[in-house]
Every structure is written in C-alpha cells, then in structure tokens.
Short mmCIF file of C-alpha atoms and ligand atoms in Angstrom, two decimals:
data_model
loop_
_atom_site.label_atom_id
_atom_site.label_comp_id
_atom_site.label_asym_id
_atom_site.label_seq_id
_atom_site.Cartn_x
_atom_site.Cartn_y
_atom_site.Cartn_z
CA UNK A 1 0.70 -26.19 12.83
CA UNK A 2 2.91 -23.41 11.55
CA UNK A 3 3.50 -23.30 7.81
CA UNK A 4 5.82 -20.33 8.21
CA UNK A 5 7.65 -19.63 11.46
CA UNK A 6 9.37 -16.30 12.00
CA UNK A 7 11.93 -16.26 14.79
CA UNK A 8 13.49 -13.01 16.00
CA UNK A 9 13.40 -11.70 12.48
CA UNK A 10 14.99 -8.32 11.88
CA UNK A 11 16.08 -6.05 9.03
CA UNK A 12 18.30 -3.08 9.80
CA UNK A 13 19.28 -1.89 6.30
CA UNK A 14 19.07 0.69 4.85
CA UNK A 15 17.78 1.65 8.31
CA UNK A 16 16.17 -0.28 11.19
CA UNK A 17 12.86 -1.48 9.75
CA UNK A 18 11.79 -4.18 12.20
CA UNK A 19 13.33 -6.47 14.83
CA UNK A 20 12.57 -9.46 17.06
CA UNK A 21 9.59 -10.54 14.98
CA UNK A 22 8.44 -13.90 16.26
CA UNK A 23 5.19 -15.34 14.96
CA UNK A 24 3.67 -18.32 13.21
CA UNK A 25 1.53 -18.35 10.13
CA UNK A 26 -0.70 -21.37 9.83
CA UNK A 27 -4.09 -22.63 8.66
CA UNK A 28 -6.88 -20.07 8.84
CA UNK A 29 -4.51 -17.13 9.19
CA UNK A 30 -5.27 -13.96 7.26
CA UNK A 31 -2.58 -11.62 8.43
CA UNK A 32 -2.81 -7.95 7.45
CA UNK A 33 0.50 -6.10 7.39
CA UNK A 34 0.11 -2.40 8.15
CA UNK A 35 2.79 0.28 8.34
CA UNK A 36 3.83 3.62 6.90
CA UNK A 37 5.33 4.02 3.43
CA UNK A 38 8.90 2.81 3.37
CA UNK A 39 8.46 1.06 6.72
CA UNK A 40 9.45 -2.32 5.31
CA UNK A 41 6.24 -4.24 4.46
CA UNK A 42 7.53 -5.30 1.06
CA UNK A 43 10.91 -6.09 2.60
CA UNK A 44 9.26 -8.39 5.14
CA UNK A 45 7.24 -10.14 2.44
CA UNK A 46 10.40 -10.60 0.38
CA UNK A 47 12.10 -12.16 3.42
CA UNK A 48 9.16 -14.56 3.84
CA UNK A 49 9.33 -15.43 0.14
CA UNK A 50 13.06 -16.09 0.36
CA UNK A 51 13.82 -13.23 -2.02
CA UNK A 52 15.67 -11.15 0.58
CA UNK A 53 17.98 -12.01 3.45
CA UNK A 54 17.08 -10.71 6.89
CA UNK A 55 19.85 -9.20 9.02
CA UNK A 56 18.78 -11.22 12.04
CA UNK A 57 16.66 -14.24 12.91
CA UNK A 58 15.13 -16.78 10.61
CA UNK A 59 12.16 -17.74 8.48
CA UNK A 60 11.41 -21.46 8.56
CA UNK A 61 8.91 -23.09 6.23
CA UNK A 62 7.37 -26.37 7.22
CA UNK A 63 8.47 -29.15 4.85
CA UNK A 64 7.15 -28.89 1.33
CA UNK A 65 5.31 -25.59 1.87
CA UNK A 66 4.81 -23.79 -1.43
CA UNK A 67 4.53 -20.03 -1.37
CA UNK A 68 2.67 -17.87 -3.87
CA UNK A 69 4.09 -14.35 -3.93
CA UNK A 70 2.34 -11.42 -5.60
CA UNK A 71 4.72 -8.50 -5.80
CA UNK A 72 3.75 -4.84 -5.46
CA UNK A 73 4.86 -4.00 -9.00
CA UNK A 74 4.68 -5.96 -12.21
CA UNK A 75 8.08 -7.51 -13.02
CA UNK A 76 9.11 -5.88 -16.35
CA UNK A 77 10.10 -9.26 -17.80
CA UNK A 78 6.42 -10.25 -17.99
CA UNK A 79 5.21 -7.28 -20.01
CA UNK A 80 5.78 -8.88 -23.41
CA UNK A 81 3.96 -12.13 -22.54
CA UNK A 82 0.29 -12.74 -23.20
CA UNK A 83 -1.90 -13.30 -20.18
CA UNK A 84 -2.24 -17.03 -20.97
CA UNK A 85 1.47 -17.45 -21.56
CA UNK A 86 2.34 -15.62 -18.34
CA UNK A 87 0.15 -18.11 -16.48
CA UNK A 88 1.50 -21.11 -18.39
CA UNK A 89 5.04 -20.18 -17.41
CA UNK A 90 4.04 -20.08 -13.77
CA UNK A 91 3.22 -23.79 -13.87
CA UNK A 92 5.97 -25.99 -12.46
CA UNK A 93 8.16 -26.93 -15.49
CA UNK A 94 8.02 -30.66 -14.72
CA UNK A 95 4.32 -31.21 -15.34
CA UNK A 96 3.65 -28.17 -17.51
CA UNK A 97 2.29 -29.97 -20.57
CA UNK A 98 -0.24 -32.04 -18.58
CA UNK A 99 -1.28 -29.10 -16.44
CA UNK A 100 -1.84 -26.56 -19.21
CA UNK A 101 -5.61 -26.93 -19.01
CA UNK A 102 -5.44 -25.12 -15.69
CA UNK A 103 -4.54 -21.84 -17.42
CA UNK A 104 -8.08 -21.56 -18.78
CA UNK A 105 -9.60 -22.77 -15.51
CA UNK A 106 -7.79 -20.16 -13.45
CA UNK A 107 -8.62 -17.38 -15.92
CA UNK A 108 -12.28 -18.45 -15.62
CA UNK A 109 -12.01 -18.26 -11.85
CA UNK A 110 -10.97 -14.62 -12.21
CA UNK A 111 -13.77 -13.96 -14.72
CA UNK A 112 -11.29 -12.93 -17.42
CA UNK A 113 -12.94 -11.92 -20.71
CA UNK A 114 -11.86 -14.05 -23.68
CA UNK A 115 -10.52 -11.09 -25.65
CA UNK A 116 -7.95 -10.28 -22.96
CA UNK A 117 -6.43 -13.73 -22.69
CA UNK A 118 -4.06 -13.54 -25.64
CA UNK A 119 -3.23 -9.88 -25.19
CA UNK A 120 0.28 -8.94 -23.97
CA UNK A 121 0.35 -7.84 -20.33
CA UNK A 122 1.78 -4.48 -21.46
CA UNK A 123 -1.52 -3.76 -23.23
CA UNK A 124 -3.72 -4.60 -20.24
CA UNK A 125 -5.05 -2.10 -17.70
CA UNK A 126 -3.27 -1.88 -14.35
CA UNK A 127 -6.14 -3.79 -12.75
CA UNK A 128 -5.85 -6.75 -15.10
CA UNK A 129 -2.08 -6.75 -14.72
CA UNK A 130 -2.49 -7.16 -10.99
CA UNK A 131 -5.05 -9.95 -11.37
CA UNK A 132 -2.61 -11.63 -13.78
CA UNK A 133 0.03 -11.69 -11.05
CA UNK A 134 -2.48 -13.12 -8.62
CA UNK A 135 -3.54 -15.79 -11.12
CA UNK A 136 0.12 -16.65 -11.71
CA UNK A 137 0.64 -17.21 -8.01
CA UNK A 138 -2.60 -19.19 -7.74
CA UNK A 139 -1.98 -21.55 -10.65
CA UNK A 140 1.05 -23.03 -8.89
CA UNK A 141 -1.27 -24.25 -6.09
CA UNK A 142 0.42 -22.44 -3.20
CA UNK A 143 -0.03 -23.41 0.45
CA UNK A 144 0.40 -19.81 1.58
CA UNK A 145 -0.18 -16.60 -0.37
CA UNK A 146 1.92 -13.49 0.17
CA UNK A 147 0.17 -10.49 -1.34
CA UNK A 148 1.80 -7.06 -1.58
CA UNK A 149 -0.93 -4.42 -1.91
CA UNK A 150 -3.25 -6.55 -4.01
CA UNK A 151 -6.02 -3.96 -4.40
CA UNK A 152 -3.85 -1.28 -5.98
CA UNK A 153 -5.10 -0.47 -9.48
CA UNK A 154 -8.20 -2.65 -9.08
CA UNK A 155 -11.54 -1.00 -9.82
CA UNK A 156 -14.39 -1.50 -7.37
CA UNK A 157 -15.76 -4.41 -9.34
CA UNK A 158 -12.41 -6.18 -9.27
CA UNK A 159 -11.94 -5.49 -5.59
CA UNK A 160 -15.29 -7.21 -5.07
CA UNK A 161 -14.09 -10.05 -7.30
CA UNK A 162 -10.87 -10.33 -5.29
CA UNK A 163 -12.76 -10.31 -2.01
CA UNK A 164 -15.13 -12.97 -3.35
CA UNK A 165 -12.19 -15.06 -4.51
CA UNK A 166 -10.52 -14.78 -1.10
CA UNK A 167 -13.75 -15.81 0.63
CA UNK A 168 -14.40 -18.56 -1.95
CA UNK A 169 -11.78 -20.52 -3.89
CA UNK A 170 -8.90 -19.24 -1.76
CA UNK A 171 -10.72 -19.51 1.56
CA UNK A 172 -8.54 -22.35 2.82
CA UNK A 173 -5.24 -20.76 1.89
CA UNK A 174 -3.51 -18.78 4.62
CA UNK A 175 -2.40 -15.31 3.56
CA UNK A 176 -0.15 -12.48 4.52
CA UNK A 177 -1.33 -9.24 2.91
CA UNK A 178 0.33 -5.84 2.96
CA UNK A 179 -2.33 -3.26 2.27
CA UNK A 180 -3.33 0.36 2.80
CA UNK A 181 -6.94 -0.31 1.83
CA UNK A 182 -8.94 -0.04 5.02
CA UNK A 183 -12.11 -1.59 3.61
CA UNK A 184 -10.25 -4.51 2.10
CA UNK A 185 -8.29 -5.19 5.30
CA UNK A 186 -11.49 -5.26 7.30
CA UNK A 187 -13.19 -7.59 4.84
CA UNK A 188 -10.36 -10.03 4.28
CA UNK A 189 -8.07 -10.32 7.30
CA UNK A 190 -8.43 -11.75 10.79
CA UNK A 191 -5.07 -10.73 12.28
CA UNK A 192 -3.11 -7.50 12.00
CA UNK A 193 0.58 -6.87 12.39
CA UNK A 194 1.58 -3.24 12.83
CA UNK A 195 5.19 -3.28 11.70
CA UNK A 196 7.47 -0.99 13.71
CA UNK A 197 11.21 -0.43 14.05
CA UNK A 198 10.97 -0.96 17.83
CA UNK A 199 8.30 -3.37 19.00
CA UNK A 200 5.88 -4.46 16.32
CA UNK A 201 2.37 -5.26 17.51
CA UNK A 202 0.19 -8.18 16.60
CA UNK A 203 -3.58 -8.41 17.14
CA UNK A 204 -6.03 -11.23 16.50
CA UNK A 205 -8.45 -8.81 14.80
CA UNK A 206 -8.94 -7.18 11.42
CA UNK A 207 -7.53 -3.69 10.87
CA UNK A 208 -10.34 -1.49 12.21
CA UNK A 209 -10.65 -3.30 15.55
CA UNK A 210 -6.88 -3.76 15.80
CA UNK A 211 -6.27 -0.05 15.24
CA UNK A 212 -8.52 0.76 18.19
CA UNK A 213 -6.65 -1.71 20.40
CA UNK A 214 -3.30 -0.39 19.21
CA UNK A 215 -4.28 3.14 20.19
CA UNK A 216 -5.32 1.90 23.65
CA UNK A 217 -2.10 -0.06 24.07
CA UNK A 218 0.03 2.88 22.97
CA UNK A 219 -1.79 5.15 25.40
CA UNK A 220 -1.37 2.61 28.22
CA UNK A 221 2.33 2.28 27.41
CA UNK A 222 2.73 6.04 27.51
CA UNK A 223 0.98 6.21 30.91
CA UNK A 224 3.13 3.37 32.25
CA UNK A 225 6.32 5.09 31.13
CA UNK A 226 5.23 8.36 32.65
CA UNK A 227 4.48 6.60 35.95
CA UNK A 228 7.81 4.79 35.85
CA UNK A 229 9.69 7.99 35.05
CA UNK A 230 8.12 9.60 38.15
CA UNK A 231 8.99 6.56 40.24
CA UNK A 232 12.61 6.63 39.03
CA UNK A 233 12.82 10.28 39.97
CA UNK A 234 11.37 9.54 43.44
CA UNK A 235 13.74 6.61 44.06
CA UNK A 236 16.77 8.65 43.06
CA UNK A 237 15.76 11.55 45.29
CA UNK A 238 15.20 9.24 48.28
CA UNK A 239 18.50 7.49 47.58
CA UNK A 240 20.29 10.84 47.59
CA UNK A 241 18.72 11.87 50.87
CA UNK A 242 19.50 8.55 52.55
CA UNK A 243 23.08 8.70 51.37
CA UNK A 244 23.56 12.18 52.84
CA UNK A 245 22.06 11.15 56.17
CA UNK A 246 24.12 7.95 56.11
CA UNK A 247 27.36 9.82 55.42
CA UNK A 248 26.63 12.45 58.09
CA UNK A 249 25.63 9.91 60.72
CA UNK A 250 28.23 7.34 59.64
CA UNK A 251 25.54 4.72 59.09
CA UNK A 252 26.61 1.95 56.69
CA UNK A 253 23.09 0.58 56.74
CA UNK A 254 21.59 3.78 55.36
CA UNK A 255 24.27 4.02 52.70
CA UNK A 256 23.59 0.44 51.66
CA UNK A 257 19.88 1.16 51.55
CA UNK A 258 20.57 4.18 49.37
CA UNK A 259 22.54 1.97 46.96
CA UNK A 260 19.62 -0.45 46.79
CA UNK A 261 17.21 2.35 45.92
CA UNK A 262 19.56 3.58 43.20
CA UNK A 263 19.82 0.03 41.78
CA UNK A 264 16.05 -0.21 41.64
CA UNK A 265 15.86 3.10 39.80
CA UNK A 266 18.49 1.89 37.31
CA UNK A 267 16.67 -1.37 36.69
CA UNK A 268 13.39 0.42 36.11
CA UNK A 269 15.06 2.88 33.79
CA UNK A 270 16.46 0.05 31.71
CA UNK A 271 12.90 -1.12 30.96
CA UNK A 272 11.91 2.24 29.47
CA UNK A 273 11.86 2.14 25.70
CA UNK A 274 11.46 5.10 23.42
CA UNK A 275 7.75 5.39 22.61
CA UNK A 276 6.85 4.57 19.06
CA UNK A 277 6.11 7.70 17.11
CA UNK A 278 4.44 7.23 13.76
CA UNK A 279 6.60 9.36 11.50
CA UNK A 280 5.27 8.80 8.04
CA UNK A 281 5.65 12.51 7.28
CA UNK A 282 2.75 14.71 6.43
CA UNK A 283 0.91 15.29 3.20
CA UNK A 284 -0.02 18.91 2.67
CA UNK A 285 -1.54 20.76 -0.21
CA UNK A 286 -1.41 24.43 -1.06
CA UNK A 287 -4.14 25.82 -3.23
CA UNK A 288 -4.55 29.15 -4.96
CA UNK A 289 -7.86 30.92 -5.21
CA UNK A 290 -9.66 31.97 -8.37
CA UNK A 291 -12.69 34.12 -9.08
CA UNK A 292 -13.90 31.88 -11.87
CA UNK A 293 -17.10 30.05 -10.96
CA UNK A 294 -16.80 27.47 -13.71
CA UNK A 295 -13.27 26.22 -14.20
CA UNK A 296 -13.93 23.78 -16.99
CA UNK A 297 -16.95 23.71 -19.30
CA UNK A 298 -17.42 20.64 -21.48
CA UNK A 299 -19.79 20.57 -24.45
CA UNK A 300 -20.18 17.57 -26.68
CA UNK A 301 -16.82 16.00 -26.05
CA UNK A 302 -15.77 12.59 -27.32
CA UNK A 303 -13.13 10.81 -25.28
CA UNK A 304 -11.16 8.28 -27.32
CA UNK A 305 -8.29 5.82 -26.94
CA UNK A 306 -4.80 6.94 -28.04
CA UNK A 307 -5.53 5.09 -31.32
CA UNK A 308 -8.61 7.25 -31.84
CA UNK A 309 -11.29 4.69 -30.97
CA UNK A 310 -14.20 6.51 -29.25
CA UNK A 311 -14.77 5.45 -25.64
CA UNK A 312 -17.61 7.72 -24.50
CA UNK A 313 -19.21 11.08 -25.13
CA UNK A 314 -20.03 13.83 -22.66
CA UNK A 315 -22.87 16.08 -23.82
CA UNK A 316 -22.54 18.74 -21.16
CA UNK A 317 -20.54 19.04 -17.96
CA UNK A 318 -19.55 22.10 -15.96
CA UNK A 319 -16.87 21.70 -13.31
CA UNK A 320 -17.47 24.46 -10.79
CA UNK A 321 -15.23 25.77 -8.09
CA UNK A 322 -15.35 23.42 -5.10
CA UNK A 323 -16.57 20.44 -7.13
CA UNK A 324 -14.75 17.24 -6.42
CA UNK A 325 -15.76 15.10 -9.31
CA UNK A 326 -15.06 11.39 -8.91
CA UNK A 327 -14.82 9.31 -12.08
CA UNK A 328 -16.19 5.84 -11.51
CA UNK A 329 -16.06 2.91 -13.87
CA UNK A 330 -14.21 -0.25 -14.68
CA UNK A 331 -10.56 -0.56 -15.52
CA UNK A 332 -10.27 0.33 -19.16
CA UNK A 333 -13.48 2.44 -19.27
CA UNK A 334 -11.42 5.49 -20.21
CA UNK A 335 -11.07 7.39 -16.94
CA UNK A 336 -7.34 7.97 -17.37
CA UNK A 337 -7.89 9.00 -21.00
CA UNK A 338 -10.40 11.59 -19.83
CA UNK A 339 -7.91 12.93 -17.27
CA UNK A 340 -5.21 13.08 -19.98
CA UNK A 341 -7.56 14.96 -22.25
CA UNK A 342 -8.43 17.50 -19.57
CA UNK A 343 -4.73 17.94 -18.92
CA UNK A 344 -4.09 18.60 -22.59
CA UNK A 345 -6.95 21.12 -22.63
CA UNK A 346 -5.17 23.20 -19.97
CA UNK A 347 -2.15 23.56 -22.26
CA UNK A 348 -3.64 23.80 -25.76
CA UNK A 349 -7.08 24.26 -27.34
CA UNK A 350 -9.15 21.07 -27.36
CA UNK A 351 -12.51 21.05 -29.16
CA UNK A 352 -15.36 20.68 -26.70
CA UNK A 353 -13.44 21.81 -23.59
CA UNK A 354 -13.49 25.42 -22.40
CA UNK A 355 -10.91 26.09 -19.68
CA UNK A 356 -11.00 29.22 -17.51
CA UNK A 357 -7.90 31.39 -18.12
CA UNK A 358 -7.35 31.63 -14.36
CA UNK A 359 -7.02 27.86 -14.00
CA UNK A 360 -3.73 26.64 -12.53
CA UNK A 361 -3.31 22.93 -12.94
CA UNK A 362 -2.02 20.41 -10.42
CA UNK A 363 -1.69 17.03 -12.04
CA UNK A 364 -0.71 13.65 -10.61
CA UNK A 365 -0.59 10.87 -13.20
CA UNK A 366 -1.40 7.26 -12.41
CA UNK A 367 1.55 5.66 -10.61
CA UNK A 368 3.14 9.13 -10.48
CA UNK A 369 4.42 8.27 -13.95
CA UNK A 370 5.15 11.95 -14.63
CA UNK A 371 8.11 11.93 -12.21
CA UNK A 372 11.55 11.54 -13.83
CA UNK A 373 12.67 8.06 -12.72
CA UNK A 374 16.37 8.66 -13.20
CA UNK A 375 16.60 11.75 -11.02
CA UNK A 376 16.60 11.92 -7.24
CA UNK A 377 13.81 13.43 -5.11
CA UNK A 378 16.29 16.02 -3.92
CA UNK A 379 17.12 17.13 -7.47
CA UNK A 380 13.44 17.35 -8.40
CA UNK A 381 12.47 19.48 -5.40
CA UNK A 382 15.60 21.66 -5.35
CA UNK A 383 14.96 22.51 -9.03
CA UNK A 384 11.77 24.38 -8.06
CA UNK A 385 12.13 28.14 -8.20
CA UNK A 386 13.10 29.65 -4.87
CA UNK A 387 13.85 26.35 -3.14
CA UNK A 388 17.44 25.86 -2.13
CA UNK A 389 19.31 22.81 -0.99
CA UNK A 390 18.41 23.03 2.68
CA UNK A 391 14.75 23.78 2.13
CA UNK A 392 14.47 20.82 -0.28
CA UNK A 393 15.86 18.49 2.39
CA UNK A 394 13.42 19.81 4.98
CA UNK A 395 10.43 19.62 2.63
CA UNK A 396 11.25 16.05 1.65
CA UNK A 397 11.82 14.92 5.22
CA UNK A 398 8.54 16.55 6.20
CA UNK A 399 6.79 14.59 3.46
CA UNK A 400 8.12 11.29 4.81
CA UNK A 401 11.15 10.75 2.57
CA UNK A 402 14.18 10.05 4.72
CA UNK A 403 17.63 11.54 4.04
CA UNK A 404 19.00 8.39 2.43
CA UNK A 405 16.03 8.00 0.08
CA UNK A 406 16.23 11.68 -0.95
CA UNK A 407 19.49 11.02 -2.81
CA UNK A 408 18.38 7.78 -4.46
CA UNK A 409 17.00 7.72 -8.03
CA UNK A 410 13.22 7.88 -8.00
CA UNK A 411 13.10 4.46 -9.66
CA UNK A 412 14.47 2.96 -6.46
CA UNK A 413 12.04 4.49 -3.97
CA UNK A 414 9.34 2.32 -2.44
CA UNK A 415 6.08 2.95 -4.36
CA UNK A 416 4.59 4.81 -1.42
CA UNK A 417 7.61 7.09 -1.12
CA UNK A 418 7.25 7.87 -4.80
CA UNK A 419 3.57 8.73 -4.34
CA UNK A 420 4.47 11.04 -1.45
CA UNK A 421 7.04 12.79 -3.62
CA UNK A 422 4.40 13.25 -6.34
CA UNK A 423 2.05 14.86 -3.82
CA UNK A 424 4.81 17.17 -2.58
CA UNK A 425 5.46 18.32 -6.17
CA UNK A 426 1.73 18.99 -6.40
CA UNK A 427 1.82 21.14 -3.30
CA UNK A 428 4.67 23.25 -4.70
CA UNK A 429 2.58 23.98 -7.80
CA UNK A 430 -0.12 25.59 -5.57
CA UNK A 431 -2.85 24.87 -8.11
CA UNK A 432 -6.54 25.79 -8.10
CA UNK A 433 -7.59 22.76 -10.10
CA UNK A 434 -6.43 19.21 -9.45
CA UNK A 435 -6.39 16.26 -11.81
CA UNK A 436 -5.62 13.21 -9.70
CA UNK A 437 -5.40 9.72 -11.13
CA UNK A 438 -5.44 7.22 -8.27
CA UNK A 439 -3.54 9.54 -5.92
CA UNK A 440 -3.88 7.26 -2.90
CA UNK A 441 -2.46 4.17 -4.57
CA UNK A 442 0.46 3.00 -2.44
CA UNK A 443 -0.05 5.84 0.08
CA UNK A 444 -0.19 4.63 3.68
CA UNK A 445 -3.32 5.05 5.78
CA UNK A 446 -2.26 8.20 7.71
CA UNK A 447 -1.26 9.72 4.36
CA UNK A 448 -4.64 8.93 2.82
CA UNK A 449 -6.42 10.48 5.76
CA UNK A 450 -4.29 13.61 5.51
CA UNK A 451 -4.94 13.92 1.81
CA UNK A 452 -8.67 13.63 2.50
CA UNK A 453 -8.46 16.34 5.13
CA UNK A 454 -6.38 18.63 2.94
CA UNK A 455 -8.70 18.37 -0.05
CA UNK A 456 -11.67 19.15 2.19
CA UNK A 457 -9.98 21.92 4.20
CA UNK A 458 -8.79 23.70 1.04
CA UNK A 459 -12.17 23.36 -0.63
CA UNK A 460 -10.14 22.03 -3.54
CA UNK A 461 -11.63 21.70 -6.99
CA UNK A 462 -10.66 18.42 -8.57
CA UNK A 463 -11.37 15.62 -10.95
CA UNK A 464 -10.18 12.36 -9.53
CA UNK A 465 -10.03 8.68 -10.17
CA UNK A 466 -9.82 6.42 -7.15
CA UNK A 467 -10.97 2.93 -6.35
CA UNK A 468 -10.54 3.41 -2.64
CA UNK A 469 -14.09 3.36 -1.29
CA UNK A 470 -13.32 5.18 1.96
CA UNK A 471 -11.35 7.89 0.19
CA UNK A 472 -14.00 8.47 -2.48
CA UNK A 473 -16.79 8.65 0.09
CA UNK A 474 -14.82 11.15 2.16
CA UNK A 475 -13.86 13.61 -0.56
CA UNK A 476 -16.28 13.25 -3.49
CA UNK A 477 -19.07 15.78 -4.08
CA UNK A 478 -20.13 14.56 -7.54
CA UNK A 479 -19.85 11.13 -9.10
CA UNK A 480 -19.63 10.42 -12.79
CA UNK A 481 -20.16 6.82 -13.78
CA UNK A 482 -18.59 5.73 -17.07
CA UNK A 483 -20.16 2.48 -18.17
CA UNK A 484 -20.48 0.71 -21.52
CA UNK A 485 -19.55 3.83 -23.46
CA UNK A 486 -22.05 6.00 -21.59
CA UNK A 487 -21.66 8.61 -18.91
CA UNK A 488 -24.12 9.52 -16.24
CA UNK A 489 -23.94 11.48 -13.05
CA UNK A 490 -25.08 9.57 -10.03
CA UNK A 491 -26.06 10.45 -6.52
CA UNK A 492 -23.48 9.49 -3.87
CA UNK A 493 -20.50 7.15 -4.38
N1 ATP B 1 15.27 -0.56 -4.69
C1 ATP B 1 15.64 -0.08 -3.50
N2 ATP B 1 16.92 0.27 -3.25
C2 ATP B 1 17.30 0.75 -2.06
N3 ATP B 1 16.45 0.94 -1.03
C3 ATP B 1 15.18 0.62 -1.20
C4 ATP B 1 14.68 0.10 -2.44
N4 ATP B 1 13.35 -0.12 -2.31
C5 ATP B 1 13.03 0.26 -1.06
N5 ATP B 1 14.11 0.70 -0.38
C6 ATP B 1 14.15 1.21 1.00
O1 ATP B 1 13.86 0.14 1.92
C7 ATP B 1 13.00 0.57 2.95
C8 ATP B 1 11.79 -0.36 3.04
O2 ATP B 1 11.12 -0.35 1.80
P1 ATP B 1 9.84 -1.24 1.53
O3 ATP B 1 9.64 -1.21 0.06
O4 ATP B 1 9.99 -2.55 2.20
O5 ATP B 1 8.70 -0.41 2.29
P2 ATP B 1 7.12 -0.58 2.24
O6 ATP B 1 6.64 -0.57 3.65
O7 ATP B 1 6.75 -1.74 1.41
O8 ATP B 1 6.67 0.79 1.55
P3 ATP B 1 5.37 1.13 0.62
O9 ATP B 1 4.23 1.41 1.56
O10 ATP B 1 5.78 2.38 -0.07
O11 ATP B 1 5.16 -0.01 -0.32
C9 ATP B 1 12.63 2.01 2.63
O12 ATP B 1 13.33 2.84 3.51
C10 ATP B 1 13.06 2.24 1.21
O13 ATP B 1 13.54 3.56 1.07
MG1 MG B 2 5.70 -1.93 -0.31
#
C-alpha cells in the first residue's frame, strides 16, 4: 500500500531538476535520494512535504498520512526556543497538554543529557540542533519521515545513535533520506533514487550496490545508443542508394522501400536521448610549497570556550609538512574552538603556538560561515586579485555553480553550492596549510571524492574536523582524539 504516490512529478524551475518521477513509498521503504549539489534533492523533499509546488505531476498521500519533515537547515525561528519547548511546540495543538510527557520520553530516546534540555537551540552544537529537528519530527508520530541530510553536523557517536534509532524505534517508519554520507546510506537505506534532469533511476538496493548497477546501466545505455546511431546511419545510407536506383530505373517499389527505410531511421532516432552526464563541477585545490618542516609547534596550550572556560590542554604537538591531522571527538568537545585558535595564531601571537613564518593559511569555517551571505558568488570571486569578470564566471561554472546561481546572494544558494564556493575560495588562496572544519558537509559524493584526491595528490598539510568516516579514513594521517577534557593521539581513524 502506497503512503505517498508520486505521479509524473517534475520541477523545471529555476532549471530542469527532475521530470516524470513515478514511484510509491510504502511500508518498509527506506529510500535514499542521491544527486549532485543543487540537483534538487531538497526541492523534491519539499514537494513531498507539501512545502513546494511541482511544475508537473502530483504527490498523493494516502488518507490520514502524517509526514515528519527534517529540513537541511535549522529554521531560524527555532533558535530562541529551548530544546524542550521546541519539542513541545511540535506536538499537535489539540492534545498538547495531555501529551507533554512525551517531550521527556523522546529526549530520552535520543539520549539527550539533562543539562541540554532547557538550553536554547542557539546555544547547542550543530549536532544537537540536528537531533532536535529529528526529535521534533518524531514527537508528532509521523507515518513517513522525510530527512534532508540528517547526518550533517553529527559526530560519529551521534551518527551511531541515529543509525541505532533508525534500526530500533523508527524501524517501522518508512523514510525518504537525502544524503551524501556513503556509510550512512549503506547502513540505513534499502532503495536508492538517483535524481536526474532526464531520466532518474531507481534501484531496490542501498547506495553502494545501486551505484554499481547505475554504472552498468549507464554503460549499457551508452553502448545501445552507439549501436543505434550506427544503425541509423546504415539505414539512411541504404535508403539513399535505393532511392537513386529507384529514380534511375523508374521503380516506384524501390522508392517506396527507400521511404520505409528512412522512416525506420527516423523512428529509431527519436528514441535516442542525450546521455546523462554528471556535471557537478570539479573541486580542485592549489597548494604552495614551503621549506619549513614543522609548520605549527604547540607547547602547553589550553583551548577554552569563547567565555574562557578551559576545554582541554595540549602538552606538545608538532604539525609537520604533509601531516593531515584529524580532530576526533564529540560535538561540543572543542574541535572548532581549536581550529579557531590555530587560525588566530596565524594572524597574531598566541601563547603556546609557534607558527612558521612561511605558513600560508587556507581556512574553511564550519558551514562556510566565513562567506559573506549578502554578496553573490560572482562578486566574491571577481574581487580576487587578477580575476576578471569572465574568468570568475568560468571558475564558478567549473566548480559546479550554474550561471543563475552565480548572481544570487550566497544566502540563497543550496548548502552544497555554498560549500563548493567555499572550496573554490580556498583554491584561489593557494595555501600551504589548511584548516578545514567539516569541509565535506553538504558536498555531494563526487565532490567529496575529488576533495579526497586533491588533498592526497597535493600532499596537503592540514588540520581537519570531519565526521564522515569514509573521508577521514581516506585522507587522515594522524588522529587526535579529544575526550573528556583530554587529548591523545591514536592509531588509525
Ligand atoms: N533560496 C533559493 N532561491 C532560489 N533558488 C534556489 C534556492 N535554494 C536553492 N535554489 C536552487 O534550486 C535548485 C535545487 O536546489 P536544492 O536545494 O533542491 O538542491 P539539493 O540537491 O538539495 O542541493 P544540496 O546538495 O546542495 O543540498 C538549485 O539549482 C539551487 O540553485
Ligand atoms: Mg539539499
């Protein structure tokens, strides 16, 4: 029985995103939604949730179906509410007073520490903010969950918690999940929809297996089209020859036969569709060399909260050229504070941190928060020395930001497009030392793989925070675990 039925669904604004989507979502379905940044995953989820109107087709919910929708970004209106209050307000107004006990029950289900429950969402880590959205959706007892990149900002422990929750309490609730997290998709989905502007493709497998099948299907389609193109050419040539012979010999039969061949060629040609080309744009880095062996030397450094409360102390740490130091630890352990402190040390003296004079910093803040939201990508890139108007357009297009999005304020880019812009700015800085705070958040899978390759190929030196297991395993050379106010280096991720 379908709880949600999509019929010929299509969205063509601001550009063709998807079309002719027909599928059912019913009991047992765990549908992973996979596509490049800006391809329309969030748009599709918003159509399913009734928050956006498709340009074509329909979304039909079976009677009484309640949807729980977890958006990709925290709605600003919630920031001032405490965690408990945010959940309370998600209860249906009619029975709110009687149902209030469920706030505590749901927070227990997500293993929420007592001290966080009355704190405003604005003061919670990104990971807890995301779990708050999930809890808000869950408390209203949805029949189907729509999750837009649920693992973003979650630390490894919380990803495990989320996976356990999906396999446990939420195991009977069908889900549609947009995600770029390969490990999570494999663990939590059983169907995969690759969203495409032409023909989207649906597989009854989790991401990894589906990706293999997609590659085979794309290759088979390419071979079929090549074969058909040859056949069309052959039919047209034969038709031409027959027509000439027919005209010369005055044979109506041959001329008719020639027409038939030409018709066949036309019909075959009409079945050819442009092959889907993944055009997410490429992520490139440019790094500068340095002769310094040790780029940053840390001796007896205390990392503290912005209010000055000590978080942890590092007795001794040398970051050498080629080190890719991964900071591991829970949300709120102080990883971002450490990154901020290192960043400050590259600009001004900081006690306990010795920075090589040859160090050139490339910094990407969490959520690319350092980008000016009110300006357009084009303005930001064109403002770089030596980059004119035309070059800015080409650079942005090459990074996967289409012409229309280039002229839109950064605040109105999709989160993945914003991340790609942040990485392009990084490339233009040509640094020799990278500070990256969750650089792959929101970045699509091809983009993540390119960033991995680039960091490795450039032998980049970096300190990075990431909760993406595959990414960390691929790029990390050293791992620093920050736990309960202590820091220790551990072997492997
Ligand atoms: N606020 C907005 N105003 C105008 N256009 C937008 C806005 N947000 C997104 N778009 C455009 O709509 C298209 C689809 O965006 P959508 O957010 O659905 O993509 P997505 O697949 O979810 O991307 P991501 O992987 O970055 O989350 C993109 O081309 C994007 O540029
Ligand atoms: Mg999105």
